[in-house]
CSV table of N, CA and C in Angstrom, one decimal:
chain,number,residue,atom,x,y,z
A,1205,UNK,N,58.3,-10.1,-19.4
A,1205,UNK,CA,59.0,-9.7,-18.2
A,1205,UNK,C,59.0,-8.1,-18.1
A,1206,UNK,N,58.5,-7.6,-16.9
A,1206,UNK,CA,58.5,-6.2,-16.7
A,1206,UNK,C,59.9,-5.7,-16.3
A,1207,UNK,N,60.6,-4.9,-17.1
A,1207,UNK,CA,61.9,-4.4,-16.7
A,1207,UNK,C,61.9,-3.1,-16.1
A,1208,UNK,N,60.7,-2.5,-16.0
A,1208,UNK,CA,60.5,-1.1,-15.5
A,1208,UNK,C,60.4,-1.2,-13.9
A,1209,UNK,N,60.7,-0.1,-13.3
A,1209,UNK,CA,60.7,-0.1,-11.8
A,1209,UNK,C,59.3,0.2,-11.3
A,1210,UNK,N,58.3,0.4,-12.2
A,1210,UNK,CA,56.9,0.6,-11.8
A,1210,UNK,C,56.1,-0.5,-12.3
A,1211,UNK,N,55.0,-0.8,-11.6
A,1211,UNK,CA,54.0,-1.8,-12.0
A,1211,UNK,C,53.4,-1.4,-13.3
A,1212,UNK,N,53.0,-2.3,-14.2
A,1212,UNK,CA,52.3,-2.0,-15.4
A,1212,UNK,C,50.9,-2.6,-15.3
A,1213,UNK,N,49.9,-1.9,-15.8
A,1213,UNK,CA,48.5,-2.3,-15.8
A,1213,UNK,C,48.0,-2.3,-17.3
A,1214,UNK,N,47.3,-3.3,-17.6
A,1214,UNK,CA,46.6,-3.4,-18.9
A,1214,UNK,C,45.1,-3.7,-18.7
A,1215,UNK,N,44.3,-3.0,-19.4
A,1215,UNK,CA,42.9,-3.3,-19.4
A,1215,UNK,C,42.4,-3.8,-20.7
A,1216,UNK,N,41.8,-5.0,-20.7
A,1216,UNK,CA,41.3,-5.6,-21.9
A,1216,UNK,C,39.8,-5.7,-21.8
A,1217,UNK,N,39.0,-5.3,-22.8
A,1217,UNK,CA,37.6,-5.4,-22.8
A,1217,UNK,C,37.3,-6.4,-23.9
A,1218,UNK,N,36.6,-7.5,-23.5
A,1218,UNK,CA,36.2,-8.6,-24.4
A,1218,UNK,C,34.7,-8.4,-24.7
A,1219,UNK,N,34.4,-8.2,-25.9
A,1219,UNK,CA,33.0,-8.1,-26.4
A,1219,UNK,C,32.6,-9.1,-27.4
A,1220,UNK,N,31.6,-9.9,-27.1
A,1220,UNK,CA,31.2,-11.0,-28.0
A,1220,UNK,C,30.5,-10.4,-29.2
A,1221,UNK,N,30.6,-11.1,-30.4
A,1221,UNK,CA,29.9,-10.6,-31.6
A,1221,UNK,C,28.4,-10.7,-31.4
A,1222,UNK,N,28.0,-11.7,-30.7
A,1222,UNK,CA,26.5,-11.9,-30.5
A,1222,UNK,C,26.3,-12.2,-29.0
A,1223,UNK,N,25.2,-11.8,-28.5
A,1223,UNK,CA,24.9,-12.1,-27.1
A,1223,UNK,C,23.5,-12.4,-26.9
A,1224,UNK,N,23.2,-13.3,-26.0
A,1224,UNK,CA,21.8,-13.5,-25.6
A,1224,UNK,C,21.6,-12.9,-24.2
A,1225,UNK,N,22.5,-12.2,-23.7
A,1225,UNK,CA,22.4,-11.5,-22.5
A,1225,UNK,C,21.4,-10.4,-22.6
A,1226,UNK,N,20.4,-10.4,-21.7
A,1226,UNK,CA,19.4,-9.3,-21.8
A,1226,UNK,C,19.9,-8.1,-21.0
A,1227,UNK,N,20.9,-8.2,-20.2
A,1227,UNK,CA,21.4,-7.1,-19.5
A,1227,UNK,C,22.8,-6.7,-20.1
A,1228,UNK,N,23.0,-5.6,-20.6
A,1228,UNK,CA,24.2,-5.1,-21.2
A,1228,UNK,C,24.6,-5.8,-22.5
A,1229,UNK,N,25.8,-5.6,-22.9
A,1229,UNK,CA,26.2,-6.1,-24.2
A,1229,UNK,C,27.0,-7.4,-24.1
A,1230,UNK,N,27.2,-7.9,-22.9
A,1230,UNK,CA,27.9,-9.1,-22.6
A,1230,UNK,C,29.4,-8.9,-22.5
A,1231,UNK,N,29.9,-7.7,-22.5
A,1231,UNK,CA,31.3,-7.3,-22.4
A,1231,UNK,C,31.9,-7.7,-21.1
A,1232,UNK,N,33.1,-8.1,-21.1
A,1232,UNK,CA,33.9,-8.4,-19.9
A,1232,UNK,C,35.1,-7.6,-19.8
A,1233,UNK,N,35.3,-6.9,-18.7
A,1233,UNK,CA,36.6,-6.1,-18.6
A,1233,UNK,C,37.6,-6.9,-17.7
A,1234,UNK,N,38.7,-7.1,-18.3
A,1234,UNK,CA,39.8,-7.8,-17.6
A,1234,UNK,C,41.0,-6.8,-17.3
A,1235,UNK,N,41.4,-6.7,-16.1
A,1235,UNK,CA,42.5,-5.9,-15.7
A,1235,UNK,C,43.7,-6.8,-15.2
A,1236,UNK,N,44.8,-6.6,-15.9
A,1236,UNK,CA,46.0,-7.3,-15.6
A,1236,UNK,C,47.1,-6.4,-15.1
A,1237,UNK,N,47.6,-6.7,-13.9
A,1237,UNK,CA,48.7,-5.8,-13.4
A,1237,UNK,C,50.0,-6.7,-13.2
A,1238,UNK,N,51.1,-6.2,-13.8
A,1238,UNK,CA,52.3,-6.9,-13.7
A,1238,UNK,C,53.2,-6.2,-12.7
A,1239,UNK,N,53.8,-7.0,-11.8
A,1239,UNK,CA,54.6,-6.4,-10.8
A,1239,UNK,C,55.8,-5.7,-11.4
A,1240,UNK,N,56.4,-4.7,-10.6
A,1240,UNK,CA,57.6,-4.0,-11.1
A,1240,UNK,C,58.8,-4.9,-11.1
A,1241,UNK,N,59.8,-4.5,-11.8
A,1241,UNK,CA,61.0,-5.3,-11.8
A,1241,UNK,C,61.6,-5.2,-10.4
A,1242,UNK,N,62.4,-6.3,-10.0
A,1242,UNK,CA,63.0,-6.2,-8.7
A,1242,UNK,C,63.9,-5.0,-8.5
A,1243,UNK,N,64.1,-4.6,-7.3
A,1243,UNK,CA,64.9,-3.4,-7.1
A,1243,UNK,C,66.4,-3.9,-7.2
A,1244,UNK,N,67.2,-3.1,-7.9
A,1244,UNK,CA,68.6,-3.4,-8.1
A,1244,UNK,C,69.4,-2.8,-7.0
A,1245,UNK,N,69.9,-3.6,-6.1
A,1245,UNK,CA,70.6,-3.1,-5.0
A,1245,UNK,C,72.1,-2.9,-5.3
A,1246,UNK,N,72.8,-2.1,-4.4
A,1246,UNK,CA,74.2,-1.8,-4.6
A,1246,UNK,C,75.0,-2.9,-3.9
A,1247,UNK,N,75.0,-4.1,-4.5
A,1247,UNK,CA,75.8,-5.2,-4.0
A,1247,UNK,C,75.9,-6.2,-5.1
A,1248,UNK,N,76.5,-7.3,-4.8
A,1248,UNK,CA,76.8,-8.4,-5.8
A,1248,UNK,C,75.5,-8.9,-6.4
A,1249,UNK,N,74.5,-9.1,-5.6
A,1249,UNK,CA,73.2,-9.6,-6.1
A,1249,UNK,C,72.6,-8.5,-7.1
A,1250,UNK,N,72.8,-7.3,-6.8
A,1250,UNK,CA,72.3,-6.2,-7.7
A,1250,UNK,C,73.1,-6.2,-9.0
A,1251,UNK,N,74.4,-6.5,-8.9
A,1251,UNK,CA,75.2,-6.6,-10.1
A,1251,UNK,C,74.7,-7.6,-11.1
A,1252,UNK,N,74.4,-8.8,-10.5
A,1252,UNK,CA,73.9,-9.9,-11.4
A,1252,UNK,C,72.5,-9.6,-11.9
A,1253,UNK,N,71.7,-9.0,-11.1
A,1253,UNK,CA,70.3,-8.6,-11.6
A,1253,UNK,C,70.4,-7.5,-12.7
A,1254,UNK,N,71.3,-6.6,-12.5
A,1254,UNK,CA,71.5,-5.5,-13.6
A,1254,UNK,C,71.9,-6.2,-14.9
A,1255,UNK,N,72.9,-7.1,-14.8
A,1255,UNK,CA,73.4,-7.7,-16.0
A,1255,UNK,C,72.3,-8.5,-16.7
A,1256,UNK,N,71.6,-9.3,-16.0
A,1256,UNK,CA,70.5,-10.1,-16.6
A,1256,UNK,C,69.4,-9.2,-17.2
A,1257,UNK,N,69.1,-8.1,-16.5
A,1257,UNK,CA,68.1,-7.1,-17.0
A,1257,UNK,C,68.5,-6.4,-18.2
A,1258,UNK,N,69.8,-6.0,-18.3
A,1258,UNK,CA,70.3,-5.3,-19.5
A,1258,UNK,C,70.3,-6.2,-20.7
A,1259,UNK,N,70.8,-7.4,-20.5
A,1259,UNK,CA,70.9,-8.3,-21.7
A,1259,UNK,C,69.5,-8.7,-22.2
A,1260,UNK,N,68.6,-8.9,-21.2
A,1260,UNK,CA,67.2,-9.3,-21.6
A,1260,UNK,C,66.6,-8.2,-22.3
A,1261,UNK,N,66.7,-6.9,-21.8
A,1261,UNK,CA,66.1,-5.8,-22.5
A,1261,UNK,C,66.6,-5.6,-23.9
A,1262,UNK,N,67.9,-6.0,-24.1
A,1262,UNK,CA,68.5,-5.8,-25.4
A,1262,UNK,C,68.2,-7.0,-26.4
A,1263,UNK,N,67.4,-8.0,-25.9
A,1263,UNK,CA,67.1,-9.2,-26.6
A,1263,UNK,C,68.3,-9.9,-27.0
A,1264,UNK,N,69.1,-10.2,-26.0
A,1264,UNK,CA,70.4,-10.9,-26.2
A,1264,UNK,C,70.2,-12.3,-26.7
A,1265,UNK,N,71.1,-12.7,-27.6
A,1265,UNK,CA,70.9,-14.0,-28.3
A,1265,UNK,C,71.3,-15.1,-27.3
A,1266,UNK,N,72.4,-14.9,-26.5
A,1266,UNK,CA,72.8,-15.9,-25.6
A,1266,UNK,C,72.2,-15.6,-24.2
A,1267,UNK,N,72.3,-16.5,-23.3
A,1267,UNK,CA,71.7,-16.2,-22.0
A,1267,UNK,C,72.8,-16.7,-20.9
A,1268,UNK,N,72.7,-16.0,-19.8
A,1268,UNK,CA,73.5,-16.5,-18.6
A,1268,UNK,C,72.5,-17.3,-17.7
A,1269,UNK,N,73.0,-18.3,-17.1
A,1269,UNK,CA,72.2,-19.1,-16.2
A,1269,UNK,C,72.2,-18.4,-14.8
A,1270,UNK,N,71.0,-17.8,-14.5
A,1270,UNK,CA,70.8,-17.1,-13.3
A,1270,UNK,C,71.0,-17.9,-12.0
A,1271,UNK,N,70.9,-19.2,-12.2
A,1271,UNK,CA,71.1,-20.1,-11.0
A,1271,UNK,C,72.6,-20.4,-10.8
A,1272,UNK,N,73.4,-20.0,-11.7
A,1272,UNK,CA,74.9,-20.3,-11.6
A,1272,UNK,C,75.6,-19.1,-11.1
A,1273,UNK,N,76.7,-19.3,-10.4
A,1273,UNK,CA,77.4,-18.2,-9.8
A,1273,UNK,C,77.9,-17.3,-11.0
A,1274,UNK,N,77.7,-16.0,-10.8
A,1274,UNK,CA,78.1,-15.0,-11.9
A,1274,UNK,C,79.5,-15.1,-12.3
A,1275,UNK,N,80.4,-15.6,-11.5
A,1275,UNK,CA,81.8,-15.7,-11.9
A,1275,UNK,C,82.1,-16.7,-13.0
A,1276,UNK,N,81.1,-17.5,-13.3
A,1276,UNK,CA,81.2,-18.5,-14.4
A,1276,UNK,C,80.5,-18.0,-15.6
A,1277,UNK,N,79.9,-16.9,-15.6
A,1277,UNK,CA,79.2,-16.4,-16.8
A,1277,UNK,C,80.2,-15.9,-17.9
A,1278,UNK,N,80.0,-16.3,-19.1
A,1278,UNK,CA,80.9,-15.9,-20.2
A,1278,UNK,C,80.8,-14.4,-20.4
A,1279,UNK,N,82.0,-13.8,-20.5
A,1279,UNK,CA,82.1,-12.4,-20.7
A,1279,UNK,C,82.0,-11.5,-19.4
A,1280,UNK,N,81.9,-12.2,-18.3
A,1280,UNK,CA,81.8,-11.4,-17.0
A,1280,UNK,C,83.0,-11.7,-16.1
A,1281,UNK,N,83.6,-10.7,-15.6
A,1281,UNK,CA,84.8,-10.8,-14.7
A,1281,UNK,C,84.5,-10.1,-13.4
A,1282,UNK,N,84.9,-10.6,-12.3
A,1282,UNK,CA,84.7,-10.0,-11.0
A,1282,UNK,C,86.0,-9.5,-10.4
A,1283,UNK,N,85.9,-8.5,-9.5
A,1283,UNK,CA,87.1,-8.1,-8.8
A,1283,UNK,C,87.5,-9.2,-7.9
A,1284,UNK,N,88.8,-9.6,-7.9
A,1284,UNK,CA,89.3,-10.6,-7.0
A,1284,UNK,C,90.5,-10.1,-6.1
A,1285,UNK,N,90.7,-10.8,-5.1
A,1285,UNK,CA,91.9,-10.4,-4.2
A,1285,UNK,C,93.2,-10.6,-4.9
A,1286,UNK,N,93.2,-11.4,-6.0
A,1286,UNK,CA,94.4,-11.7,-6.7
A,1286,UNK,C,94.7,-10.7,-7.7
A,1287,UNK,N,93.9,-9.7,-7.9
A,1287,UNK,CA,94.2,-8.6,-8.9
A,1287,UNK,C,95.4,-7.8,-8.3
A,1288,UNK,N,96.5,-8.0,-8.9
A,1288,UNK,CA,97.7,-7.5,-8.3
A,1288,UNK,C,98.1,-6.1,-8.8
A,1289,UNK,N,97.6,-5.6,-9.9
A,1289,UNK,CA,98.1,-4.4,-10.4
A,1289,UNK,C,97.7,-3.1,-9.7
A,1290,UNK,N,96.7,-3.3,-8.9
A,1290,UNK,CA,96.3,-2.2,-8.0
A,1290,UNK,C,95.7,-2.7,-6.7
A,1291,UNK,N,95.7,-1.9,-5.6
A,1291,UNK,CA,95.1,-2.4,-4.4
A,1291,UNK,C,93.6,-2.2,-4.5
A,1292,UNK,N,92.9,-3.3,-4.4
A,1292,UNK,CA,91.5,-3.4,-4.5
A,1292,UNK,C,90.8,-3.0,-3.2
A,1293,UNK,N,89.9,-2.0,-3.2
A,1293,UNK,CA,89.2,-1.7,-2.0
A,1293,UNK,C,88.3,-3.0,-1.6
A,1294,UNK,N,88.2,-3.2,-0.3
A,1294,UNK,CA,87.4,-4.4,0.1
A,1294,UNK,C,86.0,-4.5,-0.4
A,1295,UNK,N,85.4,-3.3,-0.6
A,1295,UNK,CA,84.0,-3.3,-1.0
A,1295,UNK,C,83.8,-3.7,-2.5
A,1296,UNK,N,84.9,-3.8,-3.2
A,1296,UNK,CA,84.9,-4.2,-4.6
A,1296,UNK,C,85.1,-5.7,-4.8
A,1297,UNK,N,85.7,-6.4,-3.9
A,1297,UNK,CA,86.0,-7.8,-4.0
A,1297,UNK,C,84.6,-8.6,-4.3
A,1298,UNK,N,84.6,-9.3,-5.4
A,1298,UNK,CA,83.5,-10.1,-5.7
A,1298,UNK,C,82.4,-9.4,-6.5
A,1299,UNK,N,82.7,-8.1,-6.7
A,1299,UNK,CA,81.7,-7.3,-7.5
A,1299,UNK,C,82.1,-7.3,-9.0
A,1300,UNK,N,81.3,-6.7,-9.8
A,1300,UNK,CA,81.5,-6.7,-11.3
A,1300,UNK,C,82.8,-5.9,-11.6
A,1301,UNK,N,83.7,-6.5,-12.4
A,1301,UNK,CA,84.9,-5.8,-12.8
A,1301,UNK,C,84.7,-5.4,-14.3
A,1302,UNK,N,84.3,-6.4,-15.1
A,1302,UNK,CA,84.1,-6.2,-16.5
A,1302,UNK,C,83.0,-7.0,-17.1
A,1303,UNK,N,82.4,-6.6,-18.2
A,1303,UNK,CA,81.3,-7.3,-18.8
A,1303,UNK,C,81.3,-7.0,-20.3
A,1304,UNK,N,81.0,-8.1,-21.1
A,1304,UNK,CA,80.8,-7.9,-22.5
A,1304,UNK,C,79.4,-8.4,-22.9
A,1305,UNK,N,78.6,-7.5,-23.4
A,1305,UNK,CA,77.3,-7.8,-24.0
A,1305,UNK,C,77.5,-7.9,-25.5
A,1306,UNK,N,77.4,-9.2,-25.9
A,1306,UNK,CA,77.7,-9.5,-27.3
A,1306,UNK,C,76.5,-10.2,-28.0
A,1307,UNK,N,76.1,-9.8,-29.2
A,1307,UNK,CA,75.1,-10.5,-30.0
A,1307,UNK,C,73.7,-10.2,-29.4
A,1308,UNK,N,73.1,-9.1,-29.9
A,1308,UNK,CA,71.8,-8.7,-29.4
A,1308,UNK,C,71.0,-8.1,-30.5
A,1309,UNK,N,69.8,-7.7,-30.2
A,1309,UNK,CA,68.9,-7.1,-31.2
A,1309,UNK,C,68.1,-6.0,-30.5
A,1310,UNK,N,68.5,-4.7,-30.7
A,1310,UNK,CA,67.8,-3.6,-30.1
A,1310,UNK,C,67.8,-2.5,-31.1
A,1311,UNK,N,66.7,-1.7,-30.9
A,1311,UNK,CA,66.6,-0.4,-31.7
A,1311,UNK,C,66.7,0.8,-30.8
A,1312,UNK,N,67.0,0.5,-29.6
A,1312,UNK,CA,67.0,1.6,-28.6
A,1312,UNK,C,68.4,1.8,-28.0
A,1313,UNK,N,68.5,2.9,-27.2
A,1313,UNK,CA,69.8,3.2,-26.5
A,1313,UNK,C,70.0,2.1,-25.5
A,1314,UNK,N,71.1,2.2,-24.7
A,1314,UNK,CA,71.4,1.3,-23.7
A,1314,UNK,C,70.3,1.3,-22.6
A,1315,UNK,N,69.9,0.1,-22.1
A,1315,UNK,CA,68.9,0.1,-21.0
A,1315,UNK,C,69.3,0.9,-19.8
A,1316,UNK,N,68.3,1.4,-19.1
A,1316,UNK,CA,68.6,2.3,-18.0
A,1316,UNK,C,69.3,1.6,-16.9
A,1317,UNK,N,69.3,0.2,-16.8
A,1317,UNK,CA,70.0,-0.5,-15.8
A,1317,UNK,C,71.5,-0.4,-15.9
A,1318,UNK,N,72.0,0.1,-17.0
A,1318,UNK,CA,73.5,0.3,-17.1
A,1318,UNK,C,74.0,1.2,-16.0
A,1319,UNK,N,73.2,2.1,-15.5
A,1319,UNK,CA,73.7,3.0,-14.5
A,1319,UNK,C,74.0,2.3,-13.2
A,1320,UNK,N,73.6,1.0,-13.1
A,1320,UNK,CA,73.8,0.2,-11.8
A,1320,UNK,C,75.1,-0.5,-11.9
A,1321,UNK,N,75.9,-0.4,-13.0
A,1321,UNK,CA,77.2,-1.1,-13.1
A,1321,UNK,C,78.3,-0.3,-12.6
A,1322,UNK,N,78.1,0.2,-11.3
A,1322,UNK,CA,79.0,1.1,-10.7
A,1322,UNK,C,80.4,0.7,-10.5
A,1323,UNK,N,80.6,-0.6,-10.3
A,1323,UNK,CA,81.9,-1.1,-10.0
A,1323,UNK,C,82.7,-1.5,-11.2
A,1324,UNK,N,82.1,-1.5,-12.4
A,1324,UNK,CA,82.7,-2.0,-13.6
A,1324,UNK,C,83.9,-1.1,-14.0
A,1325,UNK,N,85.0,-1.7,-14.4
A,1325,UNK,CA,86.2,-1.0,-14.9
A,1325,UNK,C,86.1,-1.0,-16.5
A,1326,UNK,N,85.4,-2.1,-17.0
A,1326,UNK,CA,85.3,-2.2,-18.5
A,1326,UNK,C,83.9,-2.7,-18.9
A,1327,UNK,N,83.3,-2.0,-19.8
A,1327,UNK,CA,82.0,-2.4,-20.3
A,1327,UNK,C,82.1,-2.4,-21.9
A,1328,UNK,N,81.6,-3.5,-22.5
A,1328,UNK,CA,81.6,-3.6,-23.9
A,1328,UNK,C,80.2,-4.0,-24.4
A,1329,UNK,N,79.7,-3.3,-25.4
A,1329,UNK,CA,78.5,-3.6,-26.1
A,1329,UNK,C,78.9,-3.7,-27.6
A,1330,UNK,N,78.6,-4.9,-28.1
A,1330,UNK,CA,79.1,-5.2,-29.5
A,1330,UNK,C,78.2,-6.2,-30.1
A,1331,UNK,N,77.8,-5.9,-31.4
A,1331,UNK,CA,77.1,-7.0,-32.1
A,1331,UNK,C,75.6,-6.8,-32.2
A,1332,UNK,N,75.1,-5.6,-32.4
A,1332,UNK,CA,73.7,-5.4,-32.6
A,1332,UNK,C,73.4,-5.9,-34.0
A,1333,UNK,N,72.3,-6.6,-34.2
A,1333,UNK,CA,72.0,-7.1,-35.5
A,1333,UNK,C,71.5,-6.0,-36.4
A,1334,UNK,N,71.9,-6.1,-37.7
A,1334,UNK,CA,71.5,-5.1,-38.7
A,1334,UNK,C,71.8,-3.7,-38.3
A,1335,UNK,N,73.0,-3.4,-37.9
A,1335,UNK,CA,73.4,-2.1,-37.4
A,1335,UNK,C,73.2,-1.1,-38.5
A,1336,UNK,N,73.4,-1.4,-39.7
A,1336,UNK,CA,73.3,-0.5,-40.9
A,1336,UNK,C,71.9,0.1,-41.0
A,1337,UNK,N,70.9,-0.6,-40.4
A,1337,UNK,CA,69.5,-0.1,-40.4
A,1337,UNK,C,69.1,0.8,-39.2
A,1338,UNK,N,70.0,0.9,-38.3
A,1338,UNK,CA,69.7,1.5,-37.0
A,1338,UNK,C,70.3,3.0,-37.0
A,1339,UNK,N,69.6,3.8,-36.2
A,1339,UNK,CA,70.1,5.2,-35.9
A,1339,UNK,C,69.8,5.4,-34.4
A,1340,UNK,N,70.7,5.0,-33.6
A,1340,UNK,CA,70.6,5.0,-32.2
A,1340,UNK,C,71.4,6.1,-31.6
A,1341,UNK,N,70.8,6.9,-30.7
A,1341,UNK,CA,71.5,7.9,-30.0
A,1341,UNK,C,71.6,7.4,-28.5
A,1342,UNK,N,72.8,7.4,-28.0
A,1342,UNK,CA,72.9,7.0,-26.6
A,1342,UNK,C,72.2,7.9,-25.6
A,1343,UNK,N,71.6,7.4,-24.6
A,1343,UNK,CA,71.0,8.2,-23.6
A,1343,UNK,C,72.0,8.5,-22.5
A,1344,UNK,N,71.5,9.2,-21.5
A,1344,UNK,CA,72.4,9.7,-20.4
A,1344,UNK,C,72.7,8.6,-19.4
A,1345,UNK,N,72.1,7.5,-19.4
A,1345,UNK,CA,72.2,6.5,-18.4
A,1345,UNK,C,73.7,6.0,-18.2
A,1346,UNK,N,74.4,5.9,-19.4
A,1346,UNK,CA,75.8,5.5,-19.3
A,1346,UNK,C,76.6,6.5,-18.6
A,1347,UNK,N,76.3,7.8,-18.8
A,1347,UNK,CA,77.0,8.9,-18.2
A,1347,UNK,C,76.9,8.9,-16.6
A,1348,UNK,N,75.9,8.3,-16.1
A,1348,UNK,CA,75.8,8.2,-14.6
A,1348,UNK,C,77.0,7.5,-14.0
A,1349,UNK,N,77.7,6.7,-14.8
A,1349,UNK,CA,78.8,5.9,-14.2
A,1349,UNK,C,80.1,6.8,-14.0
A,1350,UNK,N,80.1,8.0,-14.5
A,1350,UNK,CA,81.2,8.9,-14.4
A,1350,UNK,C,81.4,9.2,-12.9
A,1351,UNK,N,80.4,9.4,-12.2
A,1351,UNK,CA,80.5,9.9,-10.8
A,1351,UNK,C,81.1,8.8,-9.8
A,1352,UNK,N,81.2,7.6,-10.3
A,1352,UNK,CA,81.8,6.5,-9.4
A,1352,UNK,C,83.3,6.4,-9.7
A,1353,UNK,N,83.7,6.8,-10.9
A,1353,UNK,CA,85.1,6.9,-11.2
A,1353,UNK,C,85.8,5.5,-11.5
A,1354,UNK,N,85.0,4.5,-11.6
A,1354,UNK,CA,85.6,3.1,-11.8
A,1354,UNK,C,85.8,2.8,-13.3
A,1355,UNK,N,84.9,3.3,-14.2
A,1355,UNK,CA,84.9,2.9,-15.6
A,1355,UNK,C,86.2,3.5,-16.3
A,1356,UNK,N,87.0,2.6,-16.8
A,1356,UNK,CA,88.2,3.0,-17.5
A,1356,UNK,C,88.2,2.7,-19.0
A,1357,UNK,N,87.4,1.7,-19.4
A,1357,UNK,CA,87.3,1.2,-20.8
A,1357,UNK,C,85.8,1.1,-21.2
A,1358,UNK,N,85.4,1.8,-22.2
A,1358,UNK,CA,84.1,1.7,-22.7
A,1358,UNK,C,84.1,1.4,-24.2
A,1359,UNK,N,83.4,0.4,-24.6
A,1359,UNK,CA,83.3,0.0,-26.0
A,1359,UNK,C,81.9,-0.1,-26.4
A,1360,UNK,N,81.5,0.6,-27.4
A,1360,UNK,CA,80.2,0.5,-28.0
A,1360,UNK,C,80.4,0.4,-29.5
A,1361,UNK,N,80.4,-0.8,-30.1
A,1361,UNK,CA,80.7,-1.0,-31.5
A,1361,UNK,C,79.6,-1.9,-32.1
A,1362,UNK,N,79.5,-1.7,-33.4
A,1362,UNK,CA,78.5,-2.5,-34.2
A,1362,UNK,C,77.2,-2.4,-33.5
A,1363,UNK,N,76.8,-1.2,-33.2
A,1363,UNK,CA,75.5,-0.9,-32.4
A,1363,UNK,C,74.5,-0.2,-33.2
A,1364,UNK,N,74.9,0.6,-34.3
A,1364,UNK,CA,74.0,1.4,-35.0
A,1364,UNK,C,74.0,2.8,-34.4
A,1365,UNK,N,75.1,3.2,-33.7
A,1365,UNK,CA,75.2,4.4,-33.0
A,1365,UNK,C,75.4,5.6,-33.9
A,1366,UNK,N,74.6,6.7,-33.7
A,1366,UNK,CA,74.7,7.9,-34.5
A,1366,UNK,C,74.9,9.1,-33.7
A,1367,UNK,N,74.7,9.0,-32.4
A,1367,UNK,CA,74.9,10.2,-31.5
A,1367,UNK,C,75.1,9.9,-30.1
A,1368,UNK,N,75.7,10.9,-29.4
A,1368,UNK,CA,76.1,10.7,-28.0
A,1368,UNK,C,75.4,11.8,-27.2
A,1369,UNK,N,75.1,11.6,-25.9
A,1369,UNK,CA,74.5,12.6,-25.1
A,1369,UNK,C,75.5,13.8,-24.9
A,1370,UNK,N,75.0,15.0,-24.6
A,1370,UNK,CA,75.9,16.1,-24.5
A,1370,UNK,C,76.9,16.0,-23.3
A,1371,UNK,N,76.5,15.3,-22.2
A,1371,UNK,CA,77.4,15.2,-21.1
A,1371,UNK,C,78.4,14.0,-21.2
A,1372,UNK,N,78.5,13.4,-22.4
A,1372,UNK,CA,79.4,12.3,-22.7
A,1372,UNK,C,80.8,12.7,-22.5
A,1373,UNK,N,81.1,14.0,-22.6
A,1373,UNK,CA,82.5,14.5,-22.5
A,1373,UNK,C,83.0,14.3,-21.1
A,1374,UNK,N,82.1,14.1,-20.1
A,1374,UNK,CA,82.5,13.9,-18.7
A,1374,UNK,C,83.4,12.7,-18.6
A,1375,UNK,N,83.2,11.7,-19.5
A,1375,UNK,CA,84.1,10.5,-19.4
A,1375,UNK,C,85.5,10.8,-19.6
A,1376,UNK,N,85.9,12.0,-20.1
A,1376,UNK,CA,87.3,12.4,-20.3
A,1376,UNK,C,88.0,12.4,-19.0
A,1377,UNK,N,87.3,12.5,-17.9
A,1377,UNK,CA,87.9,12.5,-16.5
A,1377,UNK,C,88.3,11.1,-16.1
A,1378,UNK,N,87.7,10.0,-16.6
A,1378,UNK,CA,87.9,8.7,-16.1
A,1378,UNK,C,88.4,7.7,-17.1
A,1379,UNK,N,87.9,7.8,-18.4
A,1379,UNK,CA,88.3,6.8,-19.4
A,1379,UNK,C,89.7,6.8,-19.8
A,1380,UNK,N,90.3,5.7,-20.0
A,1380,UNK,CA,91.6,5.6,-20.7
A,1380,UNK,C,91.5,5.0,-22.0
A,1381,UNK,N,90.3,4.3,-22.3
A,1381,UNK,CA,90.1,3.7,-23.6
A,1381,UNK,C,88.6,3.9,-24.0
A,1382,UNK,N,88.4,4.4,-25.2
A,1382,UNK,CA,87.0,4.6,-25.7
A,1382,UNK,C,87.0,4.1,-27.1
A,1383,UNK,N,86.1,3.1,-27.4
A,1383,UNK,CA,86.0,2.5,-28.7
A,1383,UNK,C,84.6,2.6,-29.2
A,1384,UNK,N,84.3,3.5,-30.1
A,1384,UNK,CA,83.0,3.7,-30.6
A,1384,UNK,C,82.9,3.4,-32.1
């Protein structure tokens, strides 16, 4: 699956060991183009696509059923009109409130799609396999969420984390809980 926003192209040249072809060496050039990942839109459909893309990129052990309503996915909570502790803006109703990415295998920073979790109040990444073998430095993608002001709780544990981006301090403006 292509998780990048650009198409990918691969060229494969097949050359036989022996050929009876009198013209050329019998080689065949095969060009394969993979379509880019779908565009992640700023709506509920974009929220679910971002979640699926992130967990897939991280080689998640469990899967969410993409044909099922996202409100039934384990570890995913949506903003509801019944959230009583604060007045919820209309544009947040039905959008992502919190997510837990648990049990995965990655050697890289958080996938770039994390920047699309604009409406999330809480995000957890926990349970990277063999964390003691990893030396992962977080990229800037997570810091893109500061400008939306919704993220209050961020957890990145059992990840193999050894460094943070320089602008990570910007989260001091919005976070009330940080667990690294």
